[in-house]
Coordinates of C-alpha atoms and ligand atoms in Angstrom, one line a residue:
M245 CA -37.6 38.7 -8.6
I246 CA -36.6 37.7 -4.6
P247 CA -33.0 38.8 -3.8
A248 CA -29.7 36.1 -4.2
R249 CA -28.9 36.1 -1.1
N250 CA -32.7 34.8 -0.1
T251 CA -32.3 32.1 -3.5
F252 CA -28.7 31.3 -2.2
L253 CA -30.3 30.6 1.6
L254 CA -33.6 29.0 0.2
L255 CA -31.0 26.3 -1.6
A256 CA -29.0 26.0 1.2
A257 CA -32.3 25.1 3.4
L258 CA -32.7 21.8 1.3
A259 CA -30.6 20.6 3.3
L260 CA -27.4 18.1 2.4
T261 CA -23.9 20.0 3.7
S262 CA -21.1 18.2 5.0
F263 CA -19.6 19.9 7.2
S264 CA -18.2 18.8 11.2
S265 CA -19.3 17.0 13.8
P266 CA -22.3 18.0 15.9
A267 CA -21.8 16.8 19.4
L268 CA -23.9 13.5 19.0
D269 CA -21.8 10.5 18.6
E270 CA -20.7 8.1 20.9
P271 CA -17.4 8.8 21.8
T272 CA -14.7 7.0 19.6
K273 CA -13.8 3.4 21.4
V274 CA -10.8 1.5 19.9
P275 CA -10.2 -1.9 21.1
S276 CA -7.4 -3.0 22.2
P277 CA -4.3 -4.1 19.6
S278 CA -4.7 -7.0 18.5
S279 CA -2.4 -10.1 18.3
T280 CA -2.1 -9.8 14.1
N281 CA 1.9 -10.2 13.0
P282 CA 3.5 -6.9 12.7
A283 CA 6.0 -8.5 10.8
A284 CA 3.8 -8.7 7.5
T285 CA 2.8 -5.0 7.3
V286 CA 3.7 -2.5 5.5
N287 CA 4.6 1.2 7.1
G288 CA 2.7 -0.5 9.8
Y289 CA -0.5 -1.3 7.6
Q290 CA -1.7 -4.7 6.8
P291 CA -1.5 -5.3 3.3
K292 CA -4.9 -6.0 1.8
W293 CA -6.0 -6.8 -2.2
W294 CA -8.4 -3.8 -1.6
K295 CA -6.1 -0.9 0.0
E296 CA -4.0 -1.3 -3.6
A297 CA -7.3 -1.6 -5.7
I298 CA -8.2 1.2 -8.0
V299 CA -12.1 1.4 -8.3
Y300 CA -14.0 2.0 -11.8
Q301 CA -17.9 2.6 -11.0
V302 CA -20.2 1.8 -13.5
Y303 CA -23.3 3.4 -13.8
P304 CA -25.1 0.5 -15.6
R305 CA -27.9 2.5 -17.0
S306 CA -25.7 5.5 -18.7
F307 CA -22.4 3.0 -19.4
K308 CA -23.1 1.0 -23.2
D309 CA -26.8 -0.5 -24.5
S310 CA -25.7 -3.2 -26.5
N311 CA -30.1 -3.6 -27.8
G312 CA -31.2 -0.1 -29.1
D313 CA -33.8 0.7 -26.4
G314 CA -31.8 3.6 -25.3
I315 CA -31.0 2.3 -22.1
G316 CA -27.5 0.6 -20.7
D317 CA -27.6 -3.1 -19.6
L318 CA -25.5 -5.7 -18.6
K319 CA -24.4 -7.4 -21.9
G320 CA -23.1 -3.4 -22.6
I321 CA -20.8 -3.3 -20.1
T322 CA -19.3 -7.0 -20.8
S323 CA -18.4 -6.0 -24.0
E324 CA -16.5 -2.9 -22.9
L325 CA -14.7 -5.3 -19.9
D326 CA -11.7 -4.2 -22.1
Y327 CA -12.0 -0.6 -22.3
I328 CA -12.3 -1.3 -18.3
Q329 CA -9.3 -3.2 -17.8
G330 CA -6.9 -0.7 -20.0
L331 CA -7.6 1.7 -18.0
G332 CA -5.2 0.2 -15.2
V333 CA -8.2 -0.1 -13.0
N334 CA -8.8 -3.7 -11.3
V335 CA -12.4 -3.1 -9.2
I336 CA -15.7 -2.7 -10.5
W337 CA -18.5 -1.4 -8.4
L338 CA -21.7 -1.6 -10.0
S339 CA -24.5 0.6 -9.3
P340 CA -27.5 -1.3 -8.5
H341 CA -28.4 -3.4 -11.1
F342 CA -31.5 -4.9 -8.9
D343 CA -35.5 -4.7 -9.9
S344 CA -37.0 -1.8 -9.8
P345 CA -39.3 0.6 -11.0
N346 CA -36.9 3.1 -10.9
A347 CA -38.4 6.1 -8.6
D348 CA -34.7 6.6 -8.4
N349 CA -32.7 5.0 -10.9
G350 CA -32.5 1.3 -9.3
Y351 CA -31.9 3.2 -5.4
D352 CA -35.0 1.5 -4.9
I353 CA -35.0 -2.3 -5.0
R354 CA -38.3 -4.4 -5.8
D355 CA -36.6 -7.9 -6.2
Y356 CA -33.0 -7.9 -4.6
R357 CA -32.6 -10.9 -6.6
K358 CA -33.9 -11.0 -9.8
V359 CA -31.5 -8.4 -12.7
M360 CA -33.6 -5.2 -13.6
T361 CA -35.4 -6.1 -17.3
E362 CA -33.7 -3.4 -18.8
F363 CA -30.4 -4.2 -17.7
G364 CA -30.7 -8.1 -18.6
T365 CA -30.9 -11.7 -17.2
M366 CA -29.4 -13.5 -14.5
S367 CA -27.4 -15.3 -16.9
D368 CA -26.1 -11.9 -18.8
F369 CA -25.1 -11.1 -14.7
D370 CA -23.7 -14.5 -14.6
E371 CA -21.4 -14.1 -18.3
L372 CA -20.5 -9.9 -16.9
L373 CA -18.9 -11.3 -13.6
K374 CA -17.3 -14.1 -15.2
G375 CA -15.3 -11.5 -18.2
V376 CA -14.3 -9.9 -15.0
K377 CA -13.0 -12.4 -13.0
Q378 CA -11.5 -13.6 -16.5
R379 CA -9.2 -10.6 -16.3
N380 CA -8.4 -10.8 -12.9
M381 CA -10.4 -7.5 -11.9
K382 CA -13.0 -8.0 -9.0
L383 CA -16.9 -7.0 -9.1
V384 CA -18.4 -5.0 -6.5
I385 CA -22.3 -4.7 -6.1
D386 CA -24.1 -1.5 -4.2
L387 CA -26.5 -3.3 -1.5
V388 CA -29.7 -0.9 -1.1
V389 CA -31.4 -2.1 2.4
N390 CA -31.5 1.5 4.0
H391 CA -35.0 1.2 2.2
S392 CA -36.5 -1.3 -0.5
S393 CA -39.3 0.0 -3.0
D394 CA -42.4 0.3 -2.1
E395 CA -43.5 -2.7 -4.9
H396 CA -41.4 -4.6 -2.7
K397 CA -43.1 -7.9 -1.7
W398 CA -42.5 -6.9 1.9
F399 CA -44.2 -3.5 1.6
V400 CA -46.7 -4.6 -0.7
E401 CA -48.0 -7.2 2.7
S402 CA -46.7 -4.5 5.1
R403 CA -49.2 -1.6 4.1
K404 CA -52.5 -3.8 4.0
S405 CA -53.1 -3.8 8.0
K406 CA -51.7 -3.2 11.4
D407 CA -51.5 -7.0 12.0
N408 CA -50.1 -7.8 8.8
A409 CA -47.1 -10.7 9.2
Y410 CA -44.8 -7.9 7.2
R411 CA -45.7 -5.0 9.8
D412 CA -42.5 -4.5 11.3
Y413 CA -40.7 -4.8 8.8
Y414 CA -41.0 -0.6 7.9
I415 CA -41.6 2.3 10.1
W416 CA -44.8 3.1 10.7
R417 CA -46.2 5.4 13.1
P418 CA -49.7 7.2 13.8
A419 CA -50.3 10.9 12.5
K420 CA -49.7 13.0 15.6
D421 CA -52.0 15.8 16.0
D422 CA -53.5 15.1 12.7
N423 CA -49.7 15.9 11.0
V424 CA -47.2 13.9 9.9
P425 CA -45.4 12.0 13.0
N426 CA -42.2 14.3 13.6
N427 CA -40.3 16.8 12.0
W428 CA -38.2 14.9 9.6
V429 CA -37.5 15.7 5.9
S430 CA -36.8 14.3 2.8
F431 CA -33.6 14.2 0.9
F432 CA -36.2 14.8 -2.2
S433 CA -37.8 17.6 -0.3
G434 CA -41.0 17.5 1.8
P435 CA -41.9 15.4 4.8
A436 CA -39.9 12.1 5.5
W437 CA -43.6 10.6 6.0
K438 CA -46.1 9.2 4.0
Q439 CA -49.8 8.8 4.5
D440 CA -50.9 5.6 3.3
P441 CA -54.8 5.3 3.0
A442 CA -54.9 1.6 3.8
T443 CA -55.1 1.9 7.5
G444 CA -54.1 6.2 7.9
E445 CA -50.8 5.7 9.2
Y446 CA -47.6 7.0 8.4
Y447 CA -44.6 5.3 7.0
L448 CA -41.0 6.5 7.2
H449 CA -39.4 7.3 3.6
L450 CA -35.9 9.5 3.9
F451 CA -35.8 9.9 0.2
A452 CA -38.9 9.6 -1.6
D453 CA -41.7 8.2 -1.2
K454 CA -41.1 5.2 -3.4
Q455 CA -38.4 4.0 -1.1
P456 CA -39.7 3.2 2.3
D457 CA -37.0 2.4 5.1
L458 CA -36.4 -0.8 6.5
N459 CA -36.9 -1.1 10.0
W460 CA -33.4 -3.2 11.2
D461 CA -34.5 -3.0 14.7
N462 CA -36.8 -5.9 13.7
P463 CA -34.1 -9.0 13.7
K464 CA -36.4 -10.4 10.7
V465 CA -35.1 -7.4 8.1
R466 CA -31.9 -8.3 9.8
N467 CA -31.8 -11.7 8.8
E468 CA -33.3 -11.4 5.2
V469 CA -30.1 -8.6 4.2
Y470 CA -27.8 -11.0 5.5
D471 CA -29.4 -13.5 3.2
L472 CA -29.5 -11.4 -0.2
M473 CA -25.8 -10.8 0.8
K474 CA -24.8 -14.4 1.2
F475 CA -27.3 -15.2 -2.2
W476 CA -24.7 -13.1 -3.8
L477 CA -21.3 -13.4 -2.7
D478 CA -21.9 -16.9 -3.0
K479 CA -22.9 -15.8 -6.6
G480 CA -18.9 -14.9 -6.2
V481 CA -19.1 -11.5 -6.5
D482 CA -15.9 -9.5 -4.3
G483 CA -18.2 -7.1 -1.9
F484 CA -20.6 -4.5 -1.7
R485 CA -20.8 -0.7 -1.5
M486 CA -23.4 0.6 0.9
D487 CA -26.0 3.0 0.2
V488 CA -26.5 5.4 3.5
I489 CA -25.2 2.6 5.5
P490 CA -24.9 4.7 9.1
F491 CA -29.2 5.4 8.5
V492 CA -29.5 2.2 9.6
S493 CA -30.9 2.8 13.0
K494 CA -32.6 5.7 13.9
R495 CA -32.9 7.3 16.7
E496 CA -34.5 5.8 19.4
G497 CA -38.4 7.6 19.8
L498 CA -38.1 8.7 16.7
P499 CA -37.1 12.7 18.4
D500 CA -37.6 16.2 16.3
L501 CA -35.1 17.1 14.5
P502 CA -33.5 20.3 15.9
A503 CA -33.9 23.4 14.8
D504 CA -29.6 23.6 13.6
Y505 CA -30.5 20.0 11.8
M506 CA -32.9 21.2 9.6
T507 CA -30.6 21.8 6.8
R508 CA -27.9 19.0 7.3
P509 CA -30.5 16.2 8.3
Q510 CA -27.6 13.5 7.4
F511 CA -26.3 14.2 10.7
F512 CA -28.8 13.7 12.9
Y513 CA -29.9 10.7 10.8
A514 CA -26.3 8.9 11.2
M515 CA -24.8 6.9 13.6
G516 CA -27.6 5.8 15.2
P517 CA -28.0 3.9 19.1
H518 CA -27.3 -0.1 17.1
L519 CA -25.5 1.1 14.1
H520 CA -22.3 -0.6 15.3
E521 CA -24.5 -3.6 17.1
Y522 CA -25.8 -4.0 14.3
L523 CA -23.0 -4.0 11.4
K524 CA -20.7 -5.9 14.1
E525 CA -23.9 -8.5 13.4
M526 CA -23.4 -8.2 9.9
N527 CA -19.6 -8.4 9.8
H528 CA -19.8 -12.1 12.0
E529 CA -22.6 -13.2 10.1
V530 CA -21.5 -12.9 6.5
L531 CA -19.0 -10.4 5.9
S532 CA -16.4 -12.2 7.7
K533 CA -17.0 -16.1 6.2
Y534 CA -15.8 -14.5 2.8
D535 CA -12.7 -12.5 1.8
V536 CA -14.5 -9.2 0.4
M537 CA -14.1 -5.2 0.8
T538 CA -16.8 -3.6 2.0
V539 CA -17.3 0.4 1.4
G540 CA -20.6 2.3 3.5
E541 CA -21.6 5.6 1.8
A542 CA -21.0 7.4 5.3
F543 CA -23.2 10.6 4.2
G544 CA -24.0 12.3 7.9
V545 CA -20.6 10.7 9.5
T546 CA -17.8 13.1 10.3
V547 CA -14.1 12.4 10.5
E548 CA -14.0 12.0 14.3
Q549 CA -16.5 9.1 14.0
T550 CA -14.6 7.1 11.4
P551 CA -13.0 5.2 13.5
T552 CA -15.6 3.7 14.8
L553 CA -16.8 2.2 11.5
V554 CA -13.7 1.4 9.9
D555 CA -10.4 0.4 12.5
E556 CA -10.4 -3.3 11.4
R557 CA -10.0 -4.2 15.6
R558 CA -14.1 -4.1 15.4
N559 CA -14.8 -5.6 12.1
E560 CA -17.6 -3.8 10.8
L561 CA -16.6 -2.0 7.9
N562 CA -13.5 -1.8 5.5
M563 CA -13.7 1.6 4.1
I564 CA -16.9 4.7 4.4
F565 CA -16.8 7.5 1.7
N566 CA -16.5 10.7 3.3
F567 CA -18.2 13.6 2.0
D568 CA -16.2 16.7 2.9
A569 CA -13.8 16.6 0.0
V570 CA -17.0 15.8 -2.6
R571 CA -19.3 18.4 -0.9
L572 CA -16.5 21.5 -0.6
N573 CA -18.5 23.4 -3.8
R574 CA -21.8 22.9 -1.2
N575 CA -23.7 24.4 1.2
G576 CA -26.8 22.8 1.4
E577 CA -27.8 22.0 -2.6
A578 CA -26.1 25.4 -3.9
W579 CA -22.9 25.6 -5.5
R580 CA -20.5 27.5 -3.7
D581 CA -16.5 28.4 -4.5
W582 CA -14.2 26.3 -2.8
T583 CA -10.8 26.7 -2.4
L584 CA -7.8 24.3 -2.5
P585 CA -6.3 25.4 0.9
E586 CA -9.8 24.3 2.6
L587 CA -9.1 20.8 -0.1
K588 CA -5.9 20.3 1.7
A589 CA -7.3 20.7 4.8
I590 CA -9.4 18.4 4.0
Y591 CA -7.3 15.6 2.8
T592 CA -4.6 16.6 5.9
N593 CA -7.9 16.3 8.0
L594 CA -8.5 12.9 6.8
D595 CA -5.4 11.8 7.4
Q596 CA -4.1 13.3 10.6
T597 CA -7.8 11.4 12.3
S598 CA -6.5 8.0 10.3
N599 CA -4.2 5.3 12.3
V600 CA -2.5 2.2 10.8
H601 CA -6.1 -0.1 12.0
M602 CA -8.2 1.5 8.9
W603 CA -8.1 2.8 5.7
N604 CA -9.5 5.9 3.7
T605 CA -11.1 6.6 0.2
V606 CA -10.1 9.0 -2.3
F607 CA -13.1 10.5 -4.8
L608 CA -14.1 13.6 -5.8
S609 CA -17.0 12.6 -7.9
N610 CA -19.6 9.6 -8.3
H611 CA -23.6 9.2 -9.6
D612 CA -25.1 11.6 -7.1
N613 CA -22.5 15.0 -8.5
P614 CA -21.2 16.9 -11.1
R615 CA -18.8 15.8 -13.8
V616 CA -15.0 15.8 -11.6
V617 CA -13.2 18.4 -14.1
S618 CA -16.9 21.1 -14.0
A619 CA -16.5 21.1 -10.6
F620 CA -12.7 20.6 -9.2
G621 CA -11.3 21.0 -13.2
D622 CA -11.7 24.1 -15.1
D623 CA -13.5 22.2 -18.3
S624 CA -13.5 25.0 -20.7
A625 CA -11.8 24.5 -24.1
P626 CA -8.1 25.6 -23.2
F627 CA -7.6 23.6 -19.9
R628 CA -10.4 20.6 -19.9
A629 CA -7.6 18.4 -20.3
A630 CA -4.8 19.4 -18.1
S631 CA -6.8 19.8 -15.3
A632 CA -8.6 16.7 -15.9
K633 CA -5.0 15.2 -15.3
V634 CA -4.2 17.2 -12.9
L635 CA -6.9 15.4 -11.1
A636 CA -6.5 12.3 -12.3
T637 CA -2.7 12.7 -10.8
M638 CA -4.4 13.9 -7.6
L639 CA -7.2 10.6 -7.1
L640 CA -4.3 8.6 -7.7
T641 CA -1.1 9.9 -5.3
L642 CA -3.6 10.1 -2.2
K643 CA -3.5 7.7 0.5
G644 CA -6.5 5.7 0.7
T645 CA -8.3 3.7 -1.9
P646 CA -9.4 5.7 -5.2
F647 CA -13.2 5.6 -6.7
I648 CA -13.1 6.6 -10.4
Y649 CA -16.3 7.7 -12.2
Q650 CA -17.2 6.3 -15.4
G651 CA -16.4 9.0 -17.8
D652 CA -14.2 10.7 -15.7
E653 CA -11.0 9.5 -17.5
L654 CA -12.5 11.1 -21.0
G655 CA -13.0 14.8 -19.2
M656 CA -16.3 14.3 -19.7
T657 CA -18.5 17.5 -18.4
N658 CA -21.5 18.6 -16.5
Y659 CA -24.4 18.8 -19.5
P660 CA -25.7 22.7 -20.7
F661 CA -29.0 21.5 -19.3
T662 CA -31.3 25.0 -20.1
S663 CA -34.8 23.8 -18.8
I664 CA -36.0 21.2 -16.2
D665 CA -37.6 18.9 -19.1
Q666 CA -34.2 18.2 -20.3
C667 CA -33.8 16.7 -16.3
D668 CA -34.7 12.8 -15.1
D669 CA -33.5 12.9 -11.4
I670 CA -36.1 12.7 -8.9
A671 CA -34.3 15.0 -6.1
V672 CA -34.0 17.7 -9.0
K673 CA -37.6 17.5 -10.7
N674 CA -38.9 17.3 -6.4
A675 CA -36.9 20.4 -6.0
W676 CA -38.0 22.7 -8.6
K677 CA -41.9 21.8 -7.2
A678 CA -40.7 22.6 -4.0
L679 CA -38.6 26.4 -5.1
V680 CA -39.8 27.0 -8.7
L681 CA -43.1 26.3 -9.1
T682 CA -44.0 27.8 -6.0
N683 CA -42.4 31.0 -6.8
T684 CA -39.5 30.7 -3.9
V685 CA -36.4 30.2 -6.9
S686 CA -36.6 31.9 -9.8
P687 CA -36.7 29.2 -12.6
D688 CA -33.3 30.7 -13.9
V689 CA -31.3 30.5 -11.2
F690 CA -32.1 27.1 -10.4
M691 CA -31.0 26.2 -13.8
A692 CA -28.2 28.0 -12.6
N693 CA -27.4 25.7 -10.4
V694 CA -28.7 22.6 -11.7
R695 CA -26.0 23.3 -14.6
K696 CA -22.8 22.9 -11.8
V697 CA -24.8 20.6 -9.4
S698 CA -26.8 18.1 -10.6
R699 CA -27.0 14.7 -10.4
D700 CA -27.8 14.5 -13.9
N701 CA -24.8 16.3 -15.1
S702 CA -22.8 12.7 -14.3
R703 CA -25.3 10.7 -15.1
T704 CA -25.7 11.6 -19.1
P705 CA -24.3 8.5 -21.4
M706 CA -21.0 7.5 -21.5
Q707 CA -19.3 8.9 -24.7
W708 CA -17.7 6.4 -26.8
D709 CA -17.5 7.2 -30.4
S710 CA -18.7 10.7 -32.6
S711 CA -21.3 8.8 -34.6
A712 CA -25.2 9.5 -33.6
N713 CA -25.6 9.1 -29.4
G714 CA -21.8 9.0 -29.2
G715 CA -22.0 4.8 -30.1
F716 CA -23.3 4.9 -26.1
T717 CA -27.4 3.4 -28.4
T718 CA -27.6 2.3 -31.4
G719 CA -31.3 3.2 -30.6
A720 CA -33.0 6.7 -31.8
K721 CA -32.1 8.7 -28.3
A722 CA -31.0 7.4 -24.9
W723 CA -32.9 7.5 -22.0
L724 CA -31.3 10.5 -20.7
A725 CA -29.5 13.1 -23.5
V726 CA -26.2 12.7 -25.0
N727 CA -24.2 15.7 -24.3
P728 CA -24.0 17.5 -26.8
N729 CA -19.8 17.6 -26.7
Y730 CA -19.3 13.8 -27.8
K731 CA -17.9 14.5 -31.1
D732 CA -15.1 15.8 -29.9
I733 CA -15.1 14.3 -26.1
N734 CA -15.4 10.1 -27.0
A735 CA -13.4 7.4 -26.5
K736 CA -12.1 6.1 -29.4
Q737 CA -10.5 9.5 -30.2
E738 CA -8.5 8.9 -26.6
L739 CA -7.3 5.7 -27.4
G740 CA -6.2 6.7 -30.2
D741 CA -4.4 10.3 -29.1
P742 CA -1.2 9.6 -27.5
N743 CA -1.9 12.5 -25.2
S744 CA -5.2 12.1 -24.2
I745 CA -6.9 12.3 -20.8
Y746 CA -7.6 8.3 -20.8
N747 CA -3.7 7.4 -22.0
Y748 CA -2.4 10.1 -19.0
F749 CA -5.3 7.7 -16.8
R750 CA -3.2 4.7 -17.5
Q751 CA 0.3 5.8 -17.0
M752 CA -0.6 7.3 -13.6
A753 CA -2.9 4.1 -12.9
E754 CA 0.5 1.9 -14.0
L755 CA 2.3 4.0 -11.7
R756 CA 0.2 3.8 -8.5
R757 CA -0.3 -0.1 -9.1
K758 CA 4.1 -0.2 -8.9
T759 CA 4.5 2.0 -6.4
P760 CA 3.5 1.0 -3.4
A761 CA 4.8 4.4 -1.6
F762 CA 1.1 5.7 -3.1
V763 CA -0.3 3.4 -1.4
Y764 CA 1.5 2.8 1.8
G765 CA 3.2 5.7 2.2
D766 CA 3.2 8.8 4.2
Y767 CA 1.6 12.0 3.1
K768 CA 2.9 15.1 4.1
D769 CA 1.1 18.5 2.6
L770 CA 4.1 20.4 2.1
D771 CA 2.2 24.3 1.5
P772 CA -0.9 23.9 3.0
N773 CA -1.6 27.9 2.7
N774 CA -0.8 28.1 -1.2
A775 CA -3.7 28.9 -3.1
K776 CA -2.5 27.8 -6.6
V777 CA -0.3 24.8 -5.9
F778 CA -1.1 21.1 -4.4
V779 CA 2.4 20.1 -3.2
Y780 CA 2.7 16.8 -1.1
T781 CA 5.3 14.0 -0.8
R782 CA 4.5 10.5 0.2
T783 CA 7.1 8.7 1.5
L784 CA 7.5 4.8 2.0
G785 CA 10.5 4.1 3.7
K786 CA 13.7 5.2 1.1
E787 CA 11.2 5.5 -1.4
K788 CA 9.8 9.2 -1.7
Y789 CA 8.3 11.1 -4.2
L790 CA 6.7 15.0 -4.6
V791 CA 3.9 15.6 -6.2
V792 CA 3.3 19.4 -7.5
L793 CA -0.1 20.0 -9.1
N794 CA -1.3 24.1 -10.0
F795 CA -4.5 24.2 -9.7
S796 CA -5.0 27.7 -11.4
E797 CA -4.8 28.5 -14.9
G798 CA -1.6 31.1 -14.7
A799 CA 2.3 30.4 -15.0
V800 CA 3.1 29.8 -11.5
A801 CA 7.3 29.9 -10.6
Y802 CA 7.3 28.2 -7.5
D803 CA 10.5 27.8 -5.0
L804 CA 10.6 24.0 -3.2
P805 CA 10.5 24.5 0.4
A806 CA 14.2 24.8 1.8
G807 CA 16.2 21.5 1.5
L808 CA 14.1 20.1 -1.2
K809 CA 15.4 19.9 -4.9
A810 CA 13.5 18.5 -8.1
G811 CA 14.5 15.0 -8.9
E812 CA 13.8 12.8 -11.8
L813 CA 10.5 13.4 -13.1
V814 CA 8.5 10.5 -13.3
I815 CA 5.5 12.2 -14.9
S816 CA 4.2 15.1 -16.4
N817 CA 0.3 15.7 -17.8
L818 CA 2.4 19.0 -20.0
A819 CA 6.2 19.2 -21.7
K820 CA 8.8 17.0 -20.8
L821 CA 11.2 19.6 -19.6
T822 CA 12.8 18.8 -15.9
D823 CA 13.2 21.9 -13.6
Q824 CA 16.3 21.1 -11.9
G825 CA 16.9 23.1 -8.7
G826 CA 14.8 24.7 -6.2
T827 CA 12.3 26.6 -8.2
L828 CA 9.4 24.7 -10.5
H829 CA 8.1 26.7 -13.6
L830 CA 4.8 25.6 -13.7
K831 CA 2.9 26.1 -16.8
P832 CA -0.9 26.4 -15.9
W833 CA -3.0 23.3 -14.6
E834 CA 0.4 21.0 -14.6
A835 CA 0.7 18.1 -12.9
R836 CA 4.5 17.3 -11.8
V837 CA 5.7 13.8 -10.1
Y838 CA 9.2 13.8 -9.0
K839 CA 11.1 10.8 -7.4
L840 CA 13.5 12.3 -4.7
Ligands
TEU26 O1 -27.3 9.0 -1.7 C1 -26.9 9.3 -0.7 C2 -27.4 10.8 -0.9 O2 -27.9 11.3 0.7 C3 -27.5 12.1 -1.1 O3 -25.7 11.4 -2.2 C4 -28.2 12.6 -2.0 O4 -28.3 11.7 -3.5 C5 -27.9 13.0 -2.4 O5 -27.4 14.2 -1.5 C6 -29.2 14.0 -3.0 O6 -29.2 15.0 -3.7 C7 -27.7 7.4 -1.8 C8 -26.9 6.8 -3.4 O7 -26.3 7.5 -4.0 C9 -28.3 7.8 -4.0 O8 -28.1 7.8 -6.1 C10 -29.5 7.7 -4.1 O9 -30.7 8.2 -4.4 C11 -29.7 7.7 -2.6 O10 -28.8 6.8 -1.3 C12 -31.2 6.8 -2.4 O11 -31.3 5.0 -2.2
CA27 CA1 -30.4 -2.1 -23.5

């Protein structure tokens, strides 16, 4: 067995870290102030529906199966729209629902205008959209256009010959010294190039080899993208979450990855020379013509670069996902223990690098990351519910649009994976081949890490009730195993329990919706170095709220900073007892929100 330190480094070397600021970006250029009417602003911000929204992410494969084939589908989602609305969220982000051979669960698209057969038909999509609108909610879909599937008709053509009309839709290069054209690595292990037999040339794939990267430098490709965006917008969708959008412009000449980017290639792949030009063009050609929201998955973008993508005066994107918080518990792909002051510092940094012309997002989970309660709370029986509520309180009172991943409102947990055969994700299967099958990492060490961080943790089916398969499917078998804790943790039980995580979440969501201070108010961390308690205020004019979150499994007597006294307790996840005065007697994993 190899020493633990080496294992750690090797897992780290698998790539994907989110530490800040390589010096390769262009300087932040913020244009002069716009002529917008300042009287219409709130605390300096232009009010927008997407700034006030609470977004709920649905991963269709795992949400609800309507026909017993073990795979979630659109009809299943439509049947649970009341459940989603009941939570108090008002925007749904739907992970890819397009025709796909599912090498990467729909993030490899074969036909951008067709619904994935397993998920249903276009009329099922229209029904879903209608149901969303009837409930005054909005639907945002996933735009995955850094790459397509290798089964997309463009690539089927492109690979045929060097002079095919679609050749330049993708990125082809001849071999270099009988080898790959450069040293770029794929996020799913191994080189980012694959040699194709028809012509002997290599094509670029930053993800799986079944996900060839599109060539955005070709204007025909960009126009195809704008057309498909219009196709869905004209149907009435309310915007896009844009998959790895900062990768679409590749560096001039495709230079080798410098050695120090080998473990964090996203910072080299992102923010290429034409990114801003292409986003402005997309905005001009498409987005500016609709009232929609856009959120870019900004993997590899630093906090300092963020304003260049989302400052409203630049007309590019509305918001991005910054990965500093969600990947705080990662070193490469290996778990690392994180601390509360580190998390606070990230939120402070996001706030301080921000301005009134831009807007942030707040999230700690999605379909690529472990369950929020397992990663940032404590999923052991005594603290699971309380810590899930602490996290809900935080996500819904920080500054920025909150994104909640399905099942986190129930406190669903990571899956107790013991064997690679239980896994589905291409990322983990490829890593197993690259690390375990080469005897680089022991199976036990690998599986321990899978239990902490693997993407499959969040992809196990939604737990609806205590019947077989958690009520996700009436079929014998779900596509991915249901977490064995479904008898205790499920929606039916929580809907009926006034003290459940679900019911706490809906109260918190209501509080956020009716309190402009939680949307537009200033954010201030009152005690950045406290390792157990997160204490901050949100202030809008005379309205001031104090949020106190005990992130530890011990009771804490917390002395409020001088001059502050606990006022009216608005909500707490535990007892309704109010401390008066300057010392708060917090129970383990207690959350309180006060109006000052
Ligand atoms: O993810 C982008 C991304 O680079 C990571 O989040 C990545 O999935 C992870 O680090 C791999 O371990 C987006 C999608 O969210 C993800 O599901 C897709 O697999 C990926 O792009 C390719 O489309
Ligand atoms: Ca189904």
